Amino acid sequence: MKGSIARRLALMFALAAIVITSTSAVLLRCSLKQSLETQMHNELALRHSVLDPVLSKYGSPAMWAVMRDKLDGLTPADQRVRYWVLSDDPVYHYGGAMPDGVDRSRHADGFAIMEIPGQHCPMTLLSKTIPAQGSRPQLRFIVGLDSTPFMATLGNFTKTLILTSALGIALAVLLGYWVSRFGLEPVRRLSNQANSLPPGDSKQRLETEALPAELQELAVSFNGALARQEAAWCQLEGFNANVAHELRTPLTNLIGQTQVALVHERDANELQDLLQSNLEELERMGNIVNDMLFLAGAESGQRATELSDVSLYEEASKTVEYLEPALLDKQLNVVIQGDMRVRIDRRLFHRSLANLLHNAARYAAPASTITVSLVGDGLQAEVSVSNAGEPIDSAHLEHLFERFYRADAARARSDAHHGLGLSIVRAVASMHGGRVFARSEQGLNTFGFSLTSDTLR
């Protein structure tokens, strides 16, 4: 949802204020209404408690006339309180007919509500039965109390409550907006600081010390993103320089050889040798370009799709057999240990293992043994190639799978190899959901990659 965060927070404050105020107002009104009803009931009960004993004692018609006078005297002029006496004997009737026309002489004792024609508010009644006394029959004594004053109090309270609630909600909105604006001031300062970072200076970072704790994590994350961007930029610059260097060498050779050939006349054999040399340089350039395209696809998240169920031992044996001539040149022996069934892309597996074997053959001690180890635990399979050779400094191990990375202590530059072999191994491992690793210990240098459980069977 677009819009100002301060407005959104103010709206949430308003909604919270509406819910809280409305709930409180309803509860207060219900409480007052209940209190007013209780007050009316108490007043009716009080009048009954005073008059019921008197009615019980007046048992003759002569005494009943006195009772009529008492009830007349107790009835206020505004008719706020009214009395009715109902009986089977008309002599003992008092108060006339009920205003609502309902025969209440047969109703049960207790409180009731009676609508009065022409009045907005009803009358609350309390009925009780007076037992017969002497010649007087059983009486039905009803006291009525007009609820108009009570309802007027409730209505005035409701109006005041509505007005107060509306003002409280409006104040909550204004204060909420102000609090939101004030509370978001550090965010605005952080935004201004981010916008003021000078372009071209990749080492600039946001100041985090003066920020609130809630924003420090965001600023630290942003600084982390800047650091990763700086590292990626430096890596890209180095990568571009390496690519330029790797392509410049064969291009320089092609141009130089061609220029020399054009200076003097050459016979067919010399021209054929020149074309063969140029072809080798072109093939090297083509390999660099193809490897770079392959790495770009792997780093974009491409996964191995042509999976098949194979034996790692059988596939490793095929790769070793293919590279046997190159291995025999250095009198190297290859031993394959272990086996397991996996679902892999055969072509990619052969390519990565061949790169590991080429790497081992270049730096292995002459007439030594190269060991291909195939191990797994059901959740992960590891393919590693170990060779005896000069130890590799630990500072270089974690970088050896980067593009064009070479360290003097671990790698010697060669025109025959363009420094992408181990990067391709890492790409193949990533495409199979795995990782790469390198170790140099006890005179053995080990390079390998793993396959995670989603490609195991």
Tab-separated table of C-alpha atoms in Angstrom:
chain	number	residue	atom	x	y	z
A	1	MET	CA	0.000	0.000	0.000
A	2	LYS	CA	1.477	3.313	-1.095
A	3	GLY	CA	1.378	6.514	0.911
A	4	SER	CA	3.023	8.206	3.835
A	5	ILE	CA	3.977	5.966	6.744
A	6	ALA	CA	3.033	8.810	9.097
A	7	ARG	CA	-0.478	8.911	7.607
A	8	ARG	CA	-0.785	5.149	7.835
A	9	LEU	CA	0.312	5.202	11.474
A	10	ALA	CA	-2.112	8.068	12.183
A	11	LEU	CA	-4.886	6.027	10.561
A	12	MET	CA	-3.988	3.049	12.745
A	13	PHE	CA	-4.013	5.327	15.795
A	14	ALA	CA	-7.461	6.533	14.715
A	15	LEU	CA	-8.760	3.001	14.263
A	16	ALA	CA	-7.370	1.999	17.656
A	17	ALA	CA	-8.911	5.106	19.239
A	18	ILE	CA	-12.281	4.393	17.588
A	19	VAL	CA	-12.297	0.801	18.831
A	20	ILE	CA	-11.191	1.696	22.364
A	21	THR	CA	-13.413	4.778	22.677
A	22	SER	CA	-16.472	3.080	21.188
A	23	THR	CA	-16.071	0.052	23.427
A	24	SER	CA	-15.600	2.253	26.484
A	25	ALA	CA	-18.577	4.438	25.528
A	26	VAL	CA	-20.868	1.447	25.037
A	27	LEU	CA	-19.780	-0.061	28.335
A	28	LEU	CA	-20.283	3.256	30.171
A	29	ARG	CA	-23.730	3.781	28.655
A	30	CYS	CA	-24.782	0.223	29.481
A	31	SER	CA	-23.477	0.694	33.005
A	32	LEU	CA	-25.405	3.963	33.450
A	33	LYS	CA	-28.557	2.441	31.986
A	34	GLN	CA	-28.293	-0.497	34.357
A	35	SER	CA	-27.702	1.891	37.254
A	36	LEU	CA	-30.777	3.976	36.328
A	37	GLU	CA	-32.942	0.864	36.050
A	38	THR	CA	-31.699	-0.287	39.436
A	39	GLN	CA	-32.513	3.144	40.880
A	40	MET	CA	-36.075	2.950	39.496
A	41	HIS	CA	-36.520	-0.558	40.862
A	42	ASN	CA	-35.234	0.511	44.266
A	43	GLU	CA	-37.666	3.438	44.374
A	44	LEU	CA	-40.604	1.180	43.457
A	45	ALA	CA	-39.529	-1.371	46.029
A	46	LEU	CA	-39.280	1.351	48.676
A	47	ARG	CA	-42.841	2.570	48.018
A	48	HIS	CA	-44.126	-0.984	48.203
A	49	SER	CA	-42.295	-1.594	51.439
A	50	VAL	CA	-44.073	1.422	52.965
A	51	LEU	CA	-47.586	0.849	51.547
A	52	ASP	CA	-47.921	-2.929	51.506
A	53	PRO	CA	-48.294	-3.243	55.310
A	54	VAL	CA	-50.888	-0.439	55.341
A	55	LEU	CA	-52.940	-2.087	52.594
A	56	SER	CA	-52.814	-5.376	54.428
A	57	LYS	CA	-54.347	-3.803	57.580
A	58	TYR	CA	-57.248	-1.973	55.882
A	59	GLY	CA	-59.842	-4.699	55.593
A	60	SER	CA	-63.195	-2.865	55.640
A	61	PRO	CA	-64.820	-0.507	53.064
A	62	ALA	CA	-64.765	2.349	55.592
A	63	MET	CA	-61.052	1.965	56.160
A	64	TRP	CA	-60.524	1.586	52.415
A	65	ALA	CA	-61.874	5.125	51.918
A	66	VAL	CA	-59.070	6.335	54.172
A	67	MET	CA	-56.609	4.357	52.053
A	68	ARG	CA	-57.847	6.075	48.915
A	69	ASP	CA	-57.141	9.445	50.473
A	70	LYS	CA	-53.615	8.324	51.400
A	71	LEU	CA	-52.914	7.149	47.839
A	72	ASP	CA	-54.290	10.417	46.440
A	73	GLY	CA	-51.962	12.333	48.699
A	74	LEU	CA	-48.969	10.217	47.652
A	75	THR	CA	-49.615	10.715	43.938
A	76	PRO	CA	-47.608	13.753	42.691
A	77	ALA	CA	-49.293	16.312	40.460
A	78	ASP	CA	-47.007	15.508	37.503
A	79	GLN	CA	-48.151	11.880	37.641
A	80	ARG	CA	-44.539	10.765	37.822
A	81	VAL	CA	-45.616	8.092	40.295
A	82	ARG	CA	-48.984	6.390	40.011
A	83	TYR	CA	-50.796	3.722	42.012
A	84	TRP	CA	-53.338	1.086	40.993
A	85	VAL	CA	-55.293	-1.336	43.136
A	86	LEU	CA	-57.039	-4.154	41.249
A	87	SER	CA	-59.611	-6.468	42.828
A	88	ASP	CA	-62.568	-8.660	41.988
A	89	ASP	CA	-64.644	-6.304	44.153
A	90	PRO	CA	-65.023	-2.887	42.400
A	91	VAL	CA	-65.228	-1.220	45.853
A	92	TYR	CA	-61.536	-1.833	46.343
A	93	HIS	CA	-60.431	-0.553	42.942
A	94	TYR	CA	-58.100	2.428	42.727
A	95	GLY	CA	-56.403	4.329	39.905
A	96	GLY	CA	-58.824	3.552	37.108
A	97	ALA	CA	-58.052	1.455	34.064
A	98	MET	CA	-54.450	0.705	33.083
A	99	PRO	CA	-53.254	3.127	30.361
A	100	ASP	CA	-52.088	0.314	28.083
A	101	GLY	CA	-55.464	-1.495	28.359
A	102	VAL	CA	-53.857	-4.701	29.590
A	103	ASP	CA	-55.541	-6.635	32.397
A	104	ARG	CA	-52.650	-6.859	34.806
A	105	SER	CA	-54.675	-8.387	37.618
A	106	ARG	CA	-53.756	-11.813	36.274
A	107	HIS	CA	-50.037	-11.136	35.734
A	108	ALA	CA	-47.344	-12.504	38.023
A	109	ASP	CA	-45.792	-10.350	40.698
A	110	GLY	CA	-42.638	-8.435	39.792
A	111	PHE	CA	-41.344	-5.690	37.537
A	112	ALA	CA	-42.856	-4.892	34.155
A	113	ILE	CA	-42.808	-2.193	31.470
A	114	MET	CA	-45.989	-0.351	30.434
A	115	GLU	CA	-46.231	1.816	27.324
A	116	ILE	CA	-48.237	5.004	27.833
A	117	PRO	CA	-49.954	6.485	24.775
A	118	GLY	CA	-48.563	9.909	23.896
A	119	GLN	CA	-45.369	9.484	25.897
A	120	HIS	CA	-41.978	8.580	24.435
A	121	CYS	CA	-40.727	6.806	27.542
A	122	PRO	CA	-42.534	3.852	29.149
A	123	MET	CA	-43.528	3.485	32.801
A	124	THR	CA	-41.857	0.898	34.992
A	125	LEU	CA	-44.237	-1.122	37.179
A	126	LEU	CA	-43.848	-3.218	40.285
A	127	SER	CA	-46.804	-5.486	41.068
A	128	LYS	CA	-47.453	-7.380	44.298
A	129	THR	CA	-50.387	-9.404	45.595
A	130	ILE	CA	-51.965	-8.379	48.963
A	131	PRO	CA	-53.682	-11.341	50.661
A	132	ALA	CA	-57.375	-11.053	51.649
A	133	GLN	CA	-58.124	-9.495	55.081
A	134	GLY	CA	-61.499	-9.731	56.790
A	135	SER	CA	-64.246	-8.821	54.328
A	136	ARG	CA	-61.688	-7.439	51.871
A	137	PRO	CA	-60.786	-9.743	48.989
A	138	GLN	CA	-57.273	-10.307	47.645
A	139	LEU	CA	-55.797	-7.177	46.119
A	140	ARG	CA	-53.344	-6.543	43.285
A	141	PHE	CA	-51.256	-3.492	44.224
A	142	ILE	CA	-49.277	-1.851	41.362
A	143	VAL	CA	-46.883	1.089	41.680
A	144	GLY	CA	-45.812	2.805	38.442
A	145	LEU	CA	-42.817	5.096	37.972
A	146	ASP	CA	-42.406	7.268	34.868
A	147	SER	CA	-38.943	6.630	33.328
A	148	THR	CA	-38.845	9.911	31.392
A	149	PRO	CA	-36.437	11.720	33.788
A	150	PHE	CA	-34.170	8.707	33.912
A	151	MET	CA	-34.144	8.298	30.132
A	152	ALA	CA	-33.496	12.035	29.761
A	153	THR	CA	-30.434	11.625	31.964
A	154	LEU	CA	-29.321	8.667	29.861
A	155	GLY	CA	-29.906	10.644	26.634
A	156	ASN	CA	-27.897	13.637	27.856
A	157	PHE	CA	-25.103	11.358	28.966
A	158	THR	CA	-25.133	9.628	25.567
A	159	LYS	CA	-24.865	12.945	23.703
A	160	THR	CA	-22.006	14.056	25.926
A	161	LEU	CA	-20.325	10.684	25.467
A	162	ILE	CA	-20.590	10.888	21.664
A	163	LEU	CA	-19.183	14.416	21.596
A	164	THR	CA	-16.370	13.524	23.968
A	165	SER	CA	-15.537	10.377	21.984
A	166	ALA	CA	-15.465	12.292	18.693
A	167	LEU	CA	-13.147	14.912	20.177
A	168	GLY	CA	-10.957	12.180	21.687
A	169	ILE	CA	-10.706	10.362	18.353
A	170	ALA	CA	-9.845	13.580	16.515
A	171	LEU	CA	-7.205	14.377	19.136
A	172	ALA	CA	-5.822	10.821	18.856
A	173	VAL	CA	-5.533	11.234	15.061
A	174	LEU	CA	-3.713	14.561	15.371
A	175	LEU	CA	-1.427	13.353	18.145
A	176	GLY	CA	-0.862	10.080	16.292
A	177	TYR	CA	0.186	11.929	13.162
A	178	TRP	CA	2.490	14.205	15.156
A	179	VAL	CA	3.983	11.275	17.069
A	180	SER	CA	4.458	9.370	13.809
A	181	ARG	CA	6.179	12.312	12.156
A	182	PHE	CA	8.382	12.824	15.197
A	183	GLY	CA	9.115	9.111	15.560
A	184	LEU	CA	10.012	8.740	11.867
A	185	GLU	CA	12.484	11.605	11.943
A	186	PRO	CA	15.440	9.172	12.315
A	187	VAL	CA	14.176	7.365	9.207
A	188	ARG	CA	14.202	10.628	7.260
A	189	ARG	CA	17.713	11.388	8.510
A	190	LEU	CA	18.817	7.904	7.450
A	191	SER	CA	17.227	8.409	4.026
A	192	ASN	CA	18.927	11.781	3.608
A	193	GLN	CA	22.222	10.228	4.638
A	194	ALA	CA	21.774	7.434	2.084
A	195	ASN	CA	20.897	9.943	-0.643
A	196	SER	CA	23.942	12.029	0.188
A	197	LEU	CA	26.409	9.178	-0.361
A	198	PRO	CA	28.741	10.426	-3.118
A	199	PRO	CA	28.654	8.459	-6.365
A	200	GLY	CA	31.790	6.627	-7.366
A	201	ASP	CA	33.054	6.169	-3.804
A	202	SER	CA	32.301	2.529	-3.033
A	203	LYS	CA	33.871	2.725	0.436
A	204	GLN	CA	31.281	5.143	1.871
A	205	ARG	CA	29.006	3.708	4.589
A	206	LEU	CA	26.069	4.931	6.662
A	207	GLU	CA	26.710	6.180	10.191
A	208	THR	CA	24.972	3.791	12.584
A	209	GLU	CA	26.095	4.922	16.055
A	210	ALA	CA	23.497	7.704	16.488
A	211	LEU	CA	20.581	5.695	15.102
A	212	PRO	CA	17.870	4.127	17.287
A	213	ALA	CA	18.212	0.427	17.944
A	214	GLU	CA	15.322	-0.376	15.577
A	215	LEU	CA	17.091	1.339	12.658
A	216	GLN	CA	20.601	0.165	13.404
A	217	GLU	CA	19.824	-3.294	12.056
A	218	LEU	CA	18.480	-1.748	8.838
A	219	ALA	CA	21.523	0.518	8.502
A	220	VAL	CA	23.882	-2.387	9.183
A	221	SER	CA	22.089	-4.453	6.531
A	222	PHE	CA	22.351	-1.558	4.080
A	223	ASN	CA	26.060	-1.199	4.848
A	224	GLY	CA	26.406	-4.933	4.309
A	225	ALA	CA	24.756	-4.545	0.912
A	226	LEU	CA	27.190	-1.714	0.106
A	227	ALA	CA	30.100	-3.901	1.186
A	228	ARG	CA	28.864	-6.779	-0.990
A	229	GLN	CA	28.390	-4.374	-3.871
A	230	GLU	CA	31.926	-3.070	-3.374
A	231	ALA	CA	33.283	-6.617	-3.298
A	232	ALA	CA	31.278	-7.541	-6.403
A	233	TRP	CA	32.477	-4.393	-8.153
A	234	CYS	CA	36.088	-5.130	-7.279
A	235	GLN	CA	35.619	-8.713	-8.390
A	236	LEU	CA	34.038	-7.531	-11.643
A	237	GLU	CA	36.897	-5.147	-12.274
A	238	GLY	CA	39.384	-7.923	-11.612
A	239	PHE	CA	37.364	-10.289	-13.743
A	240	ASN	CA	37.273	-7.834	-16.633
A	241	ALA	CA	41.006	-7.292	-16.328
A	242	ASN	CA	41.614	-11.056	-16.319
A	243	VAL	CA	39.328	-11.625	-19.288
A	244	ALA	CA	41.046	-8.827	-21.174
A	245	HIS	CA	44.417	-10.321	-20.318
A	246	GLU	CA	43.430	-13.869	-21.257
A	247	LEU	CA	41.961	-12.768	-24.586
A	248	ARG	CA	44.709	-10.264	-25.299
A	249	THR	CA	47.427	-12.917	-25.242
A	250	PRO	CA	46.005	-15.092	-28.039
A	251	LEU	CA	44.945	-11.999	-29.980
A	252	THR	CA	48.466	-10.589	-29.708
A	253	ASN	CA	49.894	-13.919	-30.878
A	254	LEU	CA	47.512	-14.024	-33.829
A	255	ILE	CA	48.273	-10.471	-34.851
A	256	GLY	CA	52.041	-10.871	-34.391
A	257	GLN	CA	52.270	-14.160	-36.278
A	258	THR	CA	50.124	-12.838	-39.099
A	259	GLN	CA	52.158	-9.638	-39.407
A	260	VAL	CA	55.438	-11.589	-39.486
A	261	ALA	CA	53.995	-13.929	-42.102
A	262	LEU	CA	52.979	-11.013	-44.301
A	263	VAL	CA	56.411	-9.366	-44.186
A	264	HIS	CA	58.085	-12.075	-46.247
A	265	GLU	CA	56.917	-14.561	-48.773
A	266	ARG	CA	56.170	-17.970	-47.263
A	267	ASP	CA	55.872	-21.353	-48.808
A	268	ALA	CA	52.829	-23.538	-48.339
A	269	ASN	CA	54.315	-25.504	-45.432
A	270	GLU	CA	55.159	-22.354	-43.487
A	271	LEU	CA	51.694	-20.926	-44.122
A	272	GLN	CA	50.140	-24.198	-43.014
A	273	ASP	CA	52.162	-24.096	-39.783
A	274	LEU	CA	51.042	-20.496	-39.274
A	275	LEU	CA	47.398	-21.382	-39.814
A	276	GLN	CA	47.741	-24.326	-37.425
A	277	SER	CA	49.221	-22.041	-34.757
A	278	ASN	CA	46.481	-19.462	-35.346
A	279	LEU	CA	43.870	-22.197	-35.084
A	280	GLU	CA	45.223	-23.207	-31.698
A	281	GLU	CA	44.968	-19.617	-30.485
A	282	LEU	CA	41.452	-19.302	-31.870
A	283	GLU	CA	40.443	-22.549	-30.202
A	284	ARG	CA	41.829	-21.220	-26.928
A	285	MET	CA	39.786	-18.043	-27.316
A	286	GLY	CA	36.726	-20.101	-28.185
A	287	ASN	CA	37.218	-22.220	-25.066
A	288	ILE	CA	37.455	-19.097	-22.914
A	289	VAL	CA	34.248	-17.684	-24.394
A	290	ASN	CA	32.385	-20.997	-24.064
A	291	ASP	CA	33.526	-21.431	-20.477
A	292	MET	CA	32.468	-17.888	-19.631
A	293	LEU	CA	29.008	-18.477	-21.137
A	294	PHE	CA	28.694	-21.702	-19.169
A	295	LEU	CA	29.672	-19.964	-15.905
A	296	ALA	CA	27.241	-17.127	-16.575
A	297	GLY	CA	24.392	-19.605	-16.995
A	298	ALA	CA	25.352	-21.484	-13.821
A	299	GLU	CA	25.579	-18.293	-11.766
A	300	SER	CA	22.136	-17.179	-12.959
A	301	GLY	CA	20.606	-20.143	-11.115
A	302	GLN	CA	20.552	-22.689	-13.916
A	303	ARG	CA	20.161	-26.254	-12.646
A	304	ALA	CA	21.188	-29.588	-14.114
A	305	THR	CA	18.213	-31.005	-16.008
A	306	GLU	CA	19.491	-34.017	-17.962
A	307	LEU	CA	19.699	-36.256	-14.900
A	308	SER	CA	20.170	-40.011	-15.078
A	309	ASP	CA	20.764	-42.745	-12.534
A	310	VAL	CA	24.434	-43.761	-12.766
A	311	SER	CA	27.248	-45.360	-10.826
A	312	LEU	CA	29.867	-42.809	-9.846
A	313	TYR	CA	32.594	-45.433	-10.081
A	314	GLU	CA	31.703	-46.351	-13.653
A	315	GLU	CA	31.505	-42.706	-14.764
A	316	ALA	CA	34.768	-41.820	-13.010
A	317	SER	CA	36.458	-44.791	-14.729
A	318	LYS	CA	35.346	-43.493	-18.128
A	319	THR	CA	36.808	-40.057	-17.363
A	320	VAL	CA	40.122	-41.541	-16.200
A	321	GLU	CA	40.302	-43.727	-19.321
A	322	TYR	CA	39.728	-40.664	-21.532
A	323	LEU	CA	42.549	-38.740	-19.811
A	324	GLU	CA	44.920	-41.692	-19.680
A	325	PRO	CA	47.368	-40.364	-22.333
A	326	ALA	CA	47.864	-37.102	-20.447
A	327	LEU	CA	48.356	-38.999	-17.203
A	328	LEU	CA	50.902	-41.398	-18.714
A	329	ASP	CA	53.051	-38.482	-19.854
A	330	LYS	CA	53.829	-37.765	-16.198
A	331	GLN	CA	53.806	-41.437	-15.192
A	332	LEU	CA	50.834	-40.843	-12.922
A	333	ASN	CA	48.660	-43.635	-11.581
A	334	VAL	CA	44.977	-43.096	-10.766
A	335	VAL	CA	43.120	-45.048	-8.073
A	336	ILE	CA	39.328	-44.830	-7.687
A	337	GLN	CA	37.903	-45.545	-4.231
A	338	GLY	CA	34.233	-46.006	-3.308
A	339	ASP	CA	31.013	-45.973	-5.281
A	340	MET	CA	27.364	-44.990	-4.986
A	341	ARG	CA	24.309	-44.509	-7.187
A	342	VAL	CA	23.293	-40.926	-7.916
A	343	ARG	CA	21.159	-38.935	-10.341
A	344	ILE	CA	23.486	-36.567	-12.180
A	345	ASP	CA	24.099	-34.961	-15.537
A	346	ARG	CA	26.734	-37.303	-16.994
A	347	ARG	CA	28.212	-34.658	-19.297
A	348	LEU	CA	28.658	-32.127	-16.493
A	349	PHE	CA	30.066	-34.754	-14.136
A	350	HIS	CA	32.702	-35.817	-16.688
A	351	ARG	CA	33.606	-32.187	-17.303
A	352	SER	CA	34.082	-31.326	-13.636
A	353	LEU	CA	35.998	-34.526	-12.812
A	354	ALA	CA	38.208	-34.042	-15.876
A	355	ASN	CA	39.033	-30.524	-14.690
A	356	LEU	CA	39.957	-31.863	-11.244
A	357	LEU	CA	42.161	-34.577	-12.796
A	358	HIS	CA	43.842	-32.058	-15.126
A	359	ASN	CA	44.484	-29.818	-12.117
A	360	ALA	CA	45.943	-32.722	-10.138
A	361	ALA	CA	48.068	-33.895	-13.076
A	362	ARG	CA	49.606	-30.424	-13.549
A	363	TYR	CA	50.771	-30.111	-9.952
A	364	ALA	CA	51.225	-33.736	-8.837
A	365	ALA	CA	54.704	-35.074	-8.131
A	366	PRO	CA	56.015	-37.179	-11.069
A	367	ALA	CA	55.384	-40.930	-10.861
A	368	SER	CA	52.922	-40.444	-7.974
A	369	THR	CA	49.361	-41.646	-7.421
A	370	ILE	CA	46.218	-39.591	-7.857
A	371	THR	CA	43.286	-40.784	-5.739
A	372	VAL	CA	39.665	-40.261	-6.775
A	373	SER	CA	37.449	-40.706	-3.705
A	374	LEU	CA	33.680	-41.297	-3.992
A	375	VAL	CA	31.905	-41.247	-0.603
A	376	GLY	CA	28.380	-40.550	0.613
A	377	ASP	CA	26.033	-40.970	3.582
A	378	GLY	CA	22.646	-40.977	1.840
A	379	LEU	CA	22.218	-37.232	2.331
A	380	GLN	CA	25.326	-36.047	0.548
A	381	ALA	CA	27.856	-37.471	-1.905
A	382	GLU	CA	31.408	-36.167	-2.218
A	383	VAL	CA	33.711	-36.495	-5.212
A	384	SER	CA	37.336	-35.557	-4.490
A	385	VAL	CA	40.686	-35.835	-6.242
A	386	SER	CA	43.889	-35.940	-4.161
A	387	ASN	CA	47.491	-35.708	-5.352
A	388	ALA	CA	50.864	-35.436	-3.690
A	389	GLY	CA	52.419	-32.038	-4.287
A	390	GLU	CA	53.657	-28.814	-2.798
A	391	PRO	CA	51.467	-27.592	0.073
A	392	ILE	CA	49.035	-24.758	-0.640
A	393	ASP	CA	48.767	-21.872	1.790
A	394	SER	CA	45.406	-21.786	3.573
A	395	ALA	CA	44.937	-18.147	2.530
A	396	HIS	CA	44.661	-19.287	-1.099
A	397	LEU	CA	42.495	-22.371	-0.648
A	398	GLU	CA	39.155	-20.559	-0.392
A	399	HIS	CA	39.937	-18.485	-3.522
A	400	LEU	CA	41.160	-21.232	-5.852
A	401	PHE	CA	37.670	-21.828	-7.246
A	402	GLU	CA	37.320	-18.185	-8.300
A	403	ARG	CA	37.666	-17.251	-11.951
A	404	PHE	CA	41.251	-16.691	-13.132
A	405	TYR	CA	42.581	-16.926	-9.569
A	406	ARG	CA	46.180	-18.047	-9.406
A	407	ALA	CA	48.598	-17.792	-6.511
A	408	ASP	CA	52.317	-18.119	-7.027
A	409	ALA	CA	52.583	-20.593	-4.184
A	410	ALA	CA	49.751	-22.713	-5.514
A	411	ARG	CA	49.392	-22.022	-9.240
A	412	ALA	CA	51.842	-21.117	-11.973
A	413	ARG	CA	50.627	-19.123	-14.929
A	414	SER	CA	50.550	-21.051	-18.160
A	415	ASP	CA	49.425	-20.118	-21.607
A	416	ALA	CA	47.854	-23.541	-21.961
A	417	HIS	CA	45.371	-23.023	-19.129
A	418	HIS	CA	43.189	-19.956	-18.705
A	419	GLY	CA	42.223	-20.359	-15.033
A	420	LEU	CA	38.545	-21.382	-15.355
A	421	GLY	CA	38.794	-25.111	-14.689
A	422	LEU	CA	38.070	-25.003	-10.939
A	423	SER	CA	35.427	-22.304	-11.465
A	424	ILE	CA	33.622	-24.720	-13.780
A	425	VAL	CA	33.842	-27.405	-11.069
A	426	ARG	CA	32.124	-25.023	-8.666
A	427	ALA	CA	29.465	-24.212	-11.254
A	428	VAL	CA	28.749	-27.912	-11.862
A	429	ALA	CA	28.480	-28.501	-8.103
A	430	SER	CA	26.063	-25.570	-7.771
A	431	MET	CA	23.937	-26.891	-10.644
A	432	HIS	CA	23.640	-30.193	-8.723
A	433	GLY	CA	22.792	-28.434	-5.434
A	434	GLY	CA	26.237	-29.008	-3.957
A	435	ARG	CA	29.390	-27.131	-3.015
A	436	VAL	CA	33.166	-27.269	-3.570
A	437	PHE	CA	36.014	-27.741	-1.115
A	438	ALA	CA	39.794	-27.738	-1.061
A	439	ARG	CA	42.258	-29.090	1.494
A	440	SER	CA	46.038	-29.186	1.731
A	441	GLU	CA	47.344	-31.363	4.536
A	442	GLN	CA	49.943	-34.051	5.172
A	443	GLY	CA	51.487	-33.589	1.751
A	444	LEU	CA	48.217	-34.141	-0.125
A	445	ASN	CA	46.241	-31.502	-1.996
A	446	THR	CA	42.553	-32.383	-2.300
A	447	PHE	CA	39.955	-30.690	-4.473
A	448	GLY	CA	36.362	-31.845	-4.802
A	449	PHE	CA	32.672	-31.116	-4.916
A	450	SER	CA	29.533	-32.479	-3.299
A	451	LEU	CA	26.009	-33.389	-4.379
A	452	THR	CA	23.140	-32.722	-1.990
A	453	SER	CA	20.265	-35.073	-1.152
A	454	ASP	CA	17.924	-33.738	-3.858
A	455	THR	CA	20.109	-35.370	-6.523
A	456	LEU	CA	20.852	-38.558	-4.580
A	457	ARG	CA	18.874	-41.706	-4.912
